[in-house]
Amino acid sequence: MHRHAKVLLIAVASAMLAACATDKMRSKETVLTDTLRTYAATLRWGTVENAQAFIDPKVLAERPPTPLELARFRQVQITGYNEQPAIPVGENEVQQVVEIGLVNVNTQAARSVIDRQTWRYDEAGKRWWLMTGLPDITQSQ
């Protein structure tokens, strides 16, 4: 009977460890899903200044948007945000391709741009950071 108790104890402990690992991954995935959804909403309905809060602080310090880039964002209305599923490219990194629909508020000309995003998970902060900066809305299709 003692031997069966040890086997049962090991099995229960293994199951608990697996559940903890699953909860940790689920939590990280949930944070990613929430971050991507909130970034999309912020880019579409918020301001470019608010969208900058998703960019990794080091990236933002090294490559801050220029005043011209920020002015260009104020000249367009984002009309669509069609994302592909995020694809893991490492333990703490995903990539996502997004087609962003734009309308120039002055000319009413519509177009779209492709934004290739890289997101990195910060273990210490328990959050995802955008590593590729704001989308390049000057590209032509």
Coordinates of C-alpha atoms in Angstrom, one line a residue:
M1 CA 0.0 0.0 0.0
H2 CA 2.9 2.4 0.8
R3 CA 4.3 1.9 -2.7
H4 CA 1.0 2.9 -4.3
A5 CA 0.8 6.0 -2.2
K6 CA 4.2 7.1 -3.4
V7 CA 3.2 6.5 -7.0
L8 CA -0.1 8.4 -6.5
L9 CA 1.8 11.3 -4.8
I10 CA 4.3 11.5 -7.7
A11 CA 1.4 11.5 -10.2
V12 CA -0.5 14.2 -8.4
A13 CA 2.6 16.3 -8.0
S14 CA 3.4 15.9 -11.7
A15 CA -0.1 16.9 -12.7
M16 CA 0.0 19.9 -10.5
L17 CA 3.3 21.0 -12.0
A18 CA 1.9 20.5 -15.5
A19 CA -1.2 22.6 -14.5
C20 CA 1.0 25.4 -13.2
A21 CA 3.0 25.4 -16.4
T22 CA -0.2 25.4 -18.4
D23 CA -1.6 28.3 -16.3
K24 CA 1.6 30.3 -16.8
M25 CA 1.5 29.8 -20.6
R26 CA -2.2 30.5 -20.7
S27 CA -1.6 33.7 -18.7
K28 CA 1.1 34.8 -21.1
E29 CA -1.1 34.0 -24.1
T30 CA -4.0 35.8 -22.5
V31 CA -1.9 38.9 -21.9
L32 CA -0.8 38.7 -25.6
T33 CA -4.3 38.5 -26.8
D34 CA -5.4 41.4 -24.6
T35 CA -2.4 43.5 -25.6
L36 CA -2.9 42.9 -29.4
R37 CA -6.6 43.7 -29.1
T38 CA -6.0 46.9 -27.1
Y39 CA -3.2 48.0 -29.4
A40 CA -5.5 47.6 -32.4
A41 CA -8.3 49.6 -30.7
T42 CA -5.8 52.3 -29.7
L43 CA -4.4 52.6 -33.1
R44 CA -7.8 52.7 -34.7
W45 CA -9.8 54.8 -32.3
G46 CA -7.2 56.5 -30.1
T47 CA -4.2 58.7 -30.8
V48 CA -0.8 58.0 -32.1
E49 CA 0.6 59.2 -28.8
N50 CA -1.4 56.6 -26.9
A51 CA -0.2 53.9 -29.4
Q52 CA 3.4 54.8 -28.5
A53 CA 2.8 53.4 -25.0
F54 CA 2.9 49.9 -26.5
I55 CA 6.4 50.3 -27.9
D56 CA 9.3 48.9 -25.9
P57 CA 10.8 51.9 -24.0
K58 CA 14.4 51.1 -25.3
V59 CA 13.1 51.0 -28.9
L60 CA 11.2 54.3 -28.3
A61 CA 14.3 55.9 -26.8
E62 CA 16.5 54.8 -29.7
R63 CA 14.0 55.6 -32.5
P64 CA 11.4 58.0 -31.4
P65 CA 8.8 59.0 -34.1
T66 CA 9.8 62.3 -35.7
P67 CA 7.4 65.3 -35.6
L68 CA 6.8 64.7 -39.3
E69 CA 5.8 61.0 -38.7
L70 CA 3.4 62.1 -36.0
A71 CA 1.9 64.8 -38.2
R72 CA 1.3 62.2 -40.9
F73 CA -0.7 60.1 -38.5
R74 CA -2.9 63.1 -37.7
Q75 CA -3.7 63.4 -41.5
V76 CA -5.2 59.9 -41.8
Q77 CA -8.1 58.1 -40.3
I78 CA -7.6 54.4 -39.8
T79 CA -10.5 52.6 -41.4
G80 CA -9.5 49.0 -41.0
Y81 CA -7.2 46.8 -39.0
N82 CA -7.0 43.2 -40.4
E83 CA -4.6 41.1 -38.5
Q84 CA -3.2 37.7 -39.2
P85 CA -2.8 35.4 -36.1
A86 CA 0.4 36.0 -34.1
I87 CA 3.1 33.5 -34.8
P88 CA 5.6 32.5 -32.1
V89 CA 9.2 32.9 -33.3
G90 CA 10.8 32.2 -29.9
E91 CA 9.9 31.6 -26.3
N92 CA 9.1 35.2 -25.6
E93 CA 8.6 36.6 -29.1
V94 CA 5.8 36.6 -31.7
Q95 CA 5.3 38.2 -35.1
Q96 CA 2.1 39.4 -36.6
V97 CA 1.2 40.8 -40.0
V98 CA -1.5 43.5 -40.1
E99 CA -3.2 45.2 -43.1
I100 CA -4.1 48.7 -42.0
G101 CA -6.7 50.6 -44.0
L102 CA -6.2 54.4 -44.2
V103 CA -8.1 57.4 -45.5
N104 CA -6.4 60.8 -45.9
V105 CA -8.7 63.2 -44.1
N106 CA -7.9 66.0 -46.6
T107 CA -8.2 64.2 -49.9
Q108 CA -10.4 61.3 -48.8
A109 CA -8.0 59.0 -50.8
A110 CA -8.2 55.4 -49.4
R111 CA -5.3 53.0 -49.3
S112 CA -3.8 50.3 -47.1
V113 CA -0.4 49.5 -45.7
I114 CA 1.1 46.3 -44.3
D115 CA 2.6 46.4 -40.8
R116 CA 4.9 43.6 -39.8
Q117 CA 5.0 43.6 -36.1
T118 CA 7.3 41.9 -33.6
W119 CA 6.2 41.6 -30.0
R120 CA 8.5 40.6 -27.1
Y121 CA 7.3 39.3 -23.7
D122 CA 8.9 41.0 -20.7
E123 CA 9.0 38.3 -18.0
A124 CA 9.7 40.8 -15.2
G125 CA 6.9 43.2 -16.2
K126 CA 4.5 40.4 -17.3
R127 CA 3.7 42.4 -20.5
W128 CA 4.2 42.4 -24.2
W129 CA 6.2 45.2 -25.9
L130 CA 6.0 46.2 -29.6
M131 CA 9.6 46.0 -30.9
T132 CA 9.0 47.3 -34.4
G133 CA 7.6 50.8 -33.6
L134 CA 4.6 52.5 -35.2
P135 CA 3.5 51.3 -38.6
D136 CA 5.1 53.0 -41.6
I137 CA 2.0 54.7 -43.2
T138 CA 4.1 56.3 -46.0
Q139 CA 4.6 53.0 -47.8
S140 CA 2.8 52.7 -51.1
Q141 CA 1.1 49.5 -52.3

